[in-house]
Amino acid sequence: MISIQSKLPHTGISIFSVMSKLAEEHHAINLSQGFPDYDCDPKLLNFVTDAMQKGYNQYAPMPGLPALRELIAEKVSYLYGANYHPESEITITSGGTQAIFTALSSCISSGDEVIIFEPAYDCYAPAVKLLGGLVKPYELSPPNYEIDWEMVKKLFTANTKMIILNSPQNPTGCVLSEKDIKALIKLTKNTDVLILSDEVYEHIIFDDNKHQSIALYPELRERSFITASFGKLLHATGWKMGYCLAPELLMKEFKKVHQFNVFSVNTPMQVGITNYLKDKETYLGLSDFFQKKRDFFRSLLVETRFKLLPCNGSYFQCVSYANLNEEKDTDMAIRLIKEYGVASIPVSAFYTKSTDHRILRFCFAKKQETLEKAVERLMKL
Ligand code: GLN
């Protein structure tokens, strides 16, 4: 018998896999894991299949297809006025999670401290721990999950290596304001602290909010990795396509890891995406598209006994059931699947200490009839 010492002894299977599997087993409507239940644009599919037919089926260059990197550089310059060099500052990745893992791997060493805001997307902390880093969680509270930057300052030590940001935020749907960014600039000034800004929901932001990309701020850009996702942008999460932006100094290290991890990313997808994204409307209309879904979903949910939390971005709506019962959110989520046929994500899964505010996350990147059917079931609660 061999034995191994787990490198992540306290980590289980991701909550997304757990809930999606349960949803399937119980034939529940799956509003847990974040993915659309409608297909992507047929035009995009044609571009990709066309690329395969035309023979774009061998390795792409290690950092990605030059034409796609150029297009991303143009997009970032157009949206945020930032100049990222396609050759040295942009890499195409196999999705946002790989970009995040690679960014962390390229700079986190044993003993480095990484500040994360919880509830936090579930891949950050395990990646930091695998690299020998120490997670410094800062717990935010519902309903607005605001950051008190004085508290962040208190978490700073001589070993602070990085702060991870995520706006629009998964799971809360909160967004960072200009005031937050100004506080961050002040806090990191004259330090070597790096930033990993997970901006996979950059194109899904509502009402009068403006996406506060790190790319907008030269003072932060120089110390930041920005990760992005084509899955969210194209309604194609299963393609696992994304990218990373970083100044040359950081991107050089990123590429060293990337080349021995995935080497390069799916060629025909890159060709297809390049042709598709030439039309800016493909991403400029996304916020409107999802705002309609958010508004529709919320208008249905107000008829249930849940209390709605604000949702300023992303395709997630959080609700509180604290007024209904004392059940743990994991138990409540399982009961909703088994007894009511609707799957959600318990938000305690995103806290190091499993802090439970009795909040559930629903994904509204779904067809209108799916949302209607789900809420019809939730009305019985
Ligand atoms: N980002 C998706 C979500 O938050 C899930 C991705 C995954 O399953 N790893 O639901």
PDB file of N, CA and C in Angstrom, residues 104 107-117 124-125 127-129 131-138 151-164 188 191-196:
ATOM      1  N   LEU A 104      -0.838  33.141 -10.501  1.00  0.00           N
ATOM      2  CA  LEU A 104      -0.402  32.896  -9.126  1.00  0.00           C
ATOM      3  C   LEU A 104       0.899  32.086  -9.123  1.00  0.00           C
ATOM      4  N   CYS A 107       4.260  33.900  -9.506  1.00  0.00           N
ATOM      5  CA  CYS A 107       4.843  34.854  -8.552  1.00  0.00           C
ATOM      6  C   CYS A 107       4.662  34.515  -7.073  1.00  0.00           C
ATOM      7  N   ILE A 108       3.843  33.545  -6.727  1.00  0.00           N
ATOM      8  CA  ILE A 108       3.650  33.242  -5.305  1.00  0.00           C
ATOM      9  C   ILE A 108       4.609  32.139  -4.858  1.00  0.00           C
ATOM     10  N   SER A 109       5.351  32.405  -3.804  1.00  0.00           N
ATOM     11  CA  SER A 109       6.288  31.413  -3.259  1.00  0.00           C
ATOM     12  C   SER A 109       5.925  31.147  -1.803  1.00  0.00           C
ATOM     13  N   SER A 110       6.626  30.181  -1.255  1.00  0.00           N
ATOM     14  CA  SER A 110       6.374  29.776   0.122  1.00  0.00           C
ATOM     15  C   SER A 110       6.429  30.972   1.080  1.00  0.00           C
ATOM     16  N   GLY A 111       5.403  31.117   1.897  1.00  0.00           N
ATOM     17  CA  GLY A 111       5.383  32.181   2.904  1.00  0.00           C
ATOM     18  C   GLY A 111       4.779  33.489   2.426  1.00  0.00           C
ATOM     19  N   ASP A 112       4.548  33.610   1.131  1.00  0.00           N
ATOM     20  CA  ASP A 112       3.942  34.852   0.622  1.00  0.00           C
ATOM     21  C   ASP A 112       2.485  34.946   1.067  1.00  0.00           C
ATOM     22  N   GLU A 113       2.088  36.129   1.475  1.00  0.00           N
ATOM     23  CA  GLU A 113       0.696  36.318   1.907  1.00  0.00           C
ATOM     24  C   GLU A 113      -0.145  36.959   0.804  1.00  0.00           C
ATOM     25  N   VAL A 114      -1.337  36.410   0.649  1.00  0.00           N
ATOM     26  CA  VAL A 114      -2.237  36.889  -0.394  1.00  0.00           C
ATOM     27  C   VAL A 114      -3.574  37.275   0.240  1.00  0.00           C
ATOM     28  N   ILE A 115      -3.974  38.519   0.045  1.00  0.00           N
ATOM     29  CA  ILE A 115      -5.232  39.001   0.624  1.00  0.00           C
ATOM     30  C   ILE A 115      -6.374  38.708  -0.345  1.00  0.00           C
ATOM     31  N   ILE A 116      -7.398  38.040   0.163  1.00  0.00           N
ATOM     32  CA  ILE A 116      -8.581  37.835  -0.687  1.00  0.00           C
ATOM     33  C   ILE A 116      -9.842  38.323   0.042  1.00  0.00           C
ATOM     34  N   PHE A 117     -10.795  38.785  -0.738  1.00  0.00           N
ATOM     35  CA  PHE A 117     -12.052  39.291  -0.180  1.00  0.00           C
ATOM     36  C   PHE A 117     -13.092  38.184  -0.258  1.00  0.00           C
ATOM     37  N   TYR A 124      -9.268  30.630  -5.860  1.00  0.00           N
ATOM     38  CA  TYR A 124      -8.127  31.455  -5.420  1.00  0.00           C
ATOM     39  C   TYR A 124      -7.347  30.798  -4.269  1.00  0.00           C
ATOM     40  N   ALA A 125      -8.060  30.505  -3.190  1.00  0.00           N
ATOM     41  CA  ALA A 125      -7.364  30.048  -1.982  1.00  0.00           C
ATOM     42  C   ALA A 125      -6.596  28.735  -2.188  1.00  0.00           C
ATOM     43  N   ALA A 127      -5.276  27.520  -4.845  1.00  0.00           N
ATOM     44  CA  ALA A 127      -4.106  27.757  -5.699  1.00  0.00           C
ATOM     45  C   ALA A 127      -2.983  28.396  -4.877  1.00  0.00           C
ATOM     46  N   VAL A 128      -3.339  29.373  -4.066  1.00  0.00           N
ATOM     47  CA  VAL A 128      -2.334  30.040  -3.225  1.00  0.00           C
ATOM     48  C   VAL A 128      -1.690  29.017  -2.284  1.00  0.00           C
ATOM     49  N   LYS A 129      -2.517  28.166  -1.679  1.00  0.00           N
ATOM     50  CA  LYS A 129      -1.994  27.177  -0.716  1.00  0.00           C
ATOM     51  C   LYS A 129      -1.079  26.173  -1.399  1.00  0.00           C
ATOM     52  N   LEU A 131       0.858  26.616  -3.693  1.00  0.00           N
ATOM     53  CA  LEU A 131       2.148  27.246  -3.979  1.00  0.00           C
ATOM     54  C   LEU A 131       2.917  27.579  -2.703  1.00  0.00           C
ATOM     55  N   GLY A 132       2.341  27.198  -1.580  1.00  0.00           N
ATOM     56  CA  GLY A 132       3.016  27.459  -0.304  1.00  0.00           C
ATOM     57  C   GLY A 132       2.673  28.817   0.272  1.00  0.00           C
ATOM     58  N   GLY A 133       1.772  29.536  -0.393  1.00  0.00           N
ATOM     59  CA  GLY A 133       1.394  30.862   0.083  1.00  0.00           C
ATOM     60  C   GLY A 133       0.397  30.789   1.229  1.00  0.00           C
ATOM     61  N   LEU A 134       0.191  31.919   1.867  1.00  0.00           N
ATOM     62  CA  LEU A 134      -0.755  31.990   2.986  1.00  0.00           C
ATOM     63  C   LEU A 134      -1.912  32.888   2.594  1.00  0.00           C
ATOM     64  N   VAL A 135      -3.113  32.371   2.759  1.00  0.00           N
ATOM     65  CA  VAL A 135      -4.295  33.155   2.416  1.00  0.00           C
ATOM     66  C   VAL A 135      -4.676  34.036   3.595  1.00  0.00           C
ATOM     67  N   LYS A 136      -4.846  35.321   3.322  1.00  0.00           N
ATOM     68  CA  LYS A 136      -5.305  36.268   4.348  1.00  0.00           C
ATOM     69  C   LYS A 136      -6.710  36.715   3.963  1.00  0.00           C
ATOM     70  N   PRO A 137      -7.716  36.030   4.465  1.00  0.00           N
ATOM     71  CA  PRO A 137      -9.067  36.394   4.049  1.00  0.00           C
ATOM     72  C   PRO A 137      -9.605  37.605   4.791  1.00  0.00           C
ATOM     73  N   TYR A 138     -10.331  38.434   4.083  1.00  0.00           N
ATOM     74  CA  TYR A 138     -11.044  39.545   4.699  1.00  0.00           C
ATOM     75  C   TYR A 138     -12.518  39.290   4.419  1.00  0.00           C
ATOM     76  N   MET A 151      -9.382  48.368   7.044  1.00  0.00           N
ATOM     77  CA  MET A 151      -9.247  46.968   7.453  1.00  0.00           C
ATOM     78  C   MET A 151      -8.232  46.237   6.568  1.00  0.00           C
ATOM     79  N   VAL A 152      -8.254  46.570   5.299  1.00  0.00           N
ATOM     80  CA  VAL A 152      -7.305  45.934   4.371  1.00  0.00           C
ATOM     81  C   VAL A 152      -5.883  46.315   4.774  1.00  0.00           C
ATOM     82  N   LYS A 153      -5.745  47.570   5.110  1.00  0.00           N
ATOM     83  CA  LYS A 153      -4.434  48.084   5.518  1.00  0.00           C
ATOM     84  C   LYS A 153      -3.905  47.286   6.719  1.00  0.00           C
ATOM     85  N   LYS A 154      -4.816  46.943   7.619  1.00  0.00           N
ATOM     86  CA  LYS A 154      -4.409  46.193   8.815  1.00  0.00           C
ATOM     87  C   LYS A 154      -3.919  44.792   8.470  1.00  0.00           C
ATOM     88  N   LEU A 155      -4.363  44.268   7.316  1.00  0.00           N
ATOM     89  CA  LEU A 155      -3.929  42.924   6.918  1.00  0.00           C
ATOM     90  C   LEU A 155      -2.534  42.928   6.292  1.00  0.00           C
ATOM     91  N   PHE A 156      -2.061  44.115   5.942  1.00  0.00           N
ATOM     92  CA  PHE A 156      -0.742  44.224   5.316  1.00  0.00           C
ATOM     93  C   PHE A 156       0.368  43.865   6.302  1.00  0.00           C
ATOM     94  N   THR A 157       1.335  43.038   5.839  1.00  0.00           N
ATOM     95  CA  THR A 157       2.550  42.770   6.620  1.00  0.00           C
ATOM     96  C   THR A 157       3.728  42.854   5.653  1.00  0.00           C
ATOM     97  N   ALA A 158       4.917  42.604   6.172  1.00  0.00           N
ATOM     98  CA  ALA A 158       6.104  42.624   5.309  1.00  0.00           C
ATOM     99  C   ALA A 158       6.031  41.503   4.277  1.00  0.00           C
ATOM    100  N   ASN A 159       5.194  40.491   4.539  1.00  0.00           N
ATOM    101  CA  ASN A 159       5.108  39.346   3.608  1.00  0.00           C
ATOM    102  C   ASN A 159       3.959  39.449   2.607  1.00  0.00           C
ATOM    103  N   THR A 160       3.200  40.544   2.660  1.00  0.00           N
ATOM    104  CA  THR A 160       2.079  40.676   1.718  1.00  0.00           C
ATOM    105  C   THR A 160       2.619  40.750   0.296  1.00  0.00           C
ATOM    106  N   LYS A 161       2.177  39.785  -0.504  1.00  0.00           N
ATOM    107  CA  LYS A 161       2.707  39.721  -1.872  1.00  0.00           C
ATOM    108  C   LYS A 161       1.659  40.162  -2.890  1.00  0.00           C
ATOM    109  N   MET A 162       0.413  39.898  -2.552  1.00  0.00           N
ATOM    110  CA  MET A 162      -0.615  40.133  -3.576  1.00  0.00           C
ATOM    111  C   MET A 162      -1.994  40.374  -2.960  1.00  0.00           C
ATOM    112  N   ILE A 163      -2.823  41.118  -3.708  1.00  0.00           N
ATOM    113  CA  ILE A 163      -4.238  41.266  -3.373  1.00  0.00           C
ATOM    114  C   ILE A 163      -5.017  40.733  -4.574  1.00  0.00           C
ATOM    115  N   ILE A 164      -6.002  39.898  -4.303  1.00  0.00           N
ATOM    116  CA  ILE A 164      -6.842  39.414  -5.414  1.00  0.00           C
ATOM    117  C   ILE A 164      -8.168  40.172  -5.415  1.00  0.00           C
ATOM    118  N   THR A 188      -1.332  50.723  -2.080  1.00  0.00           N
ATOM    119  CA  THR A 188      -0.241  49.952  -2.707  1.00  0.00           C
ATOM    120  C   THR A 188       0.933  50.836  -3.145  1.00  0.00           C
ATOM    121  N   THR A 191       4.891  50.297  -2.649  1.00  0.00           N
ATOM    122  CA  THR A 191       5.084  48.912  -2.189  1.00  0.00           C
ATOM    123  C   THR A 191       5.334  48.046  -3.431  1.00  0.00           C
ATOM    124  N   ASP A 192       5.720  46.787  -3.193  1.00  0.00           N
ATOM    125  CA  ASP A 192       5.876  45.846  -4.305  1.00  0.00           C
ATOM    126  C   ASP A 192       4.689  44.896  -4.384  1.00  0.00           C
ATOM    127  N   VAL A 193       3.606  45.272  -3.730  1.00  0.00           N
ATOM    128  CA  VAL A 193       2.435  44.378  -3.701  1.00  0.00           C
ATOM    129  C   VAL A 193       1.837  44.256  -5.109  1.00  0.00           C
ATOM    130  N   LEU A 194       1.587  43.007  -5.505  1.00  0.00           N
ATOM    131  CA  LEU A 194       1.003  42.738  -6.822  1.00  0.00           C
ATOM    132  C   LEU A 194      -0.517  42.648  -6.705  1.00  0.00           C
ATOM    133  N   ILE A 195      -1.179  42.761  -7.835  1.00  0.00           N
ATOM    134  CA  ILE A 195      -2.645  42.613  -7.866  1.00  0.00           C
ATOM    135  C   ILE A 195      -3.003  41.573  -8.916  1.00  0.00           C
ATOM    136  N   LEU A 196      -3.914  40.703  -8.538  1.00  0.00           N
ATOM    137  CA  LEU A 196      -4.521  39.828  -9.536  1.00  0.00           C
ATOM    138  C   LEU A 196      -5.968  40.280  -9.630  1.00  0.00           C
TER     139      LEU A 196
END
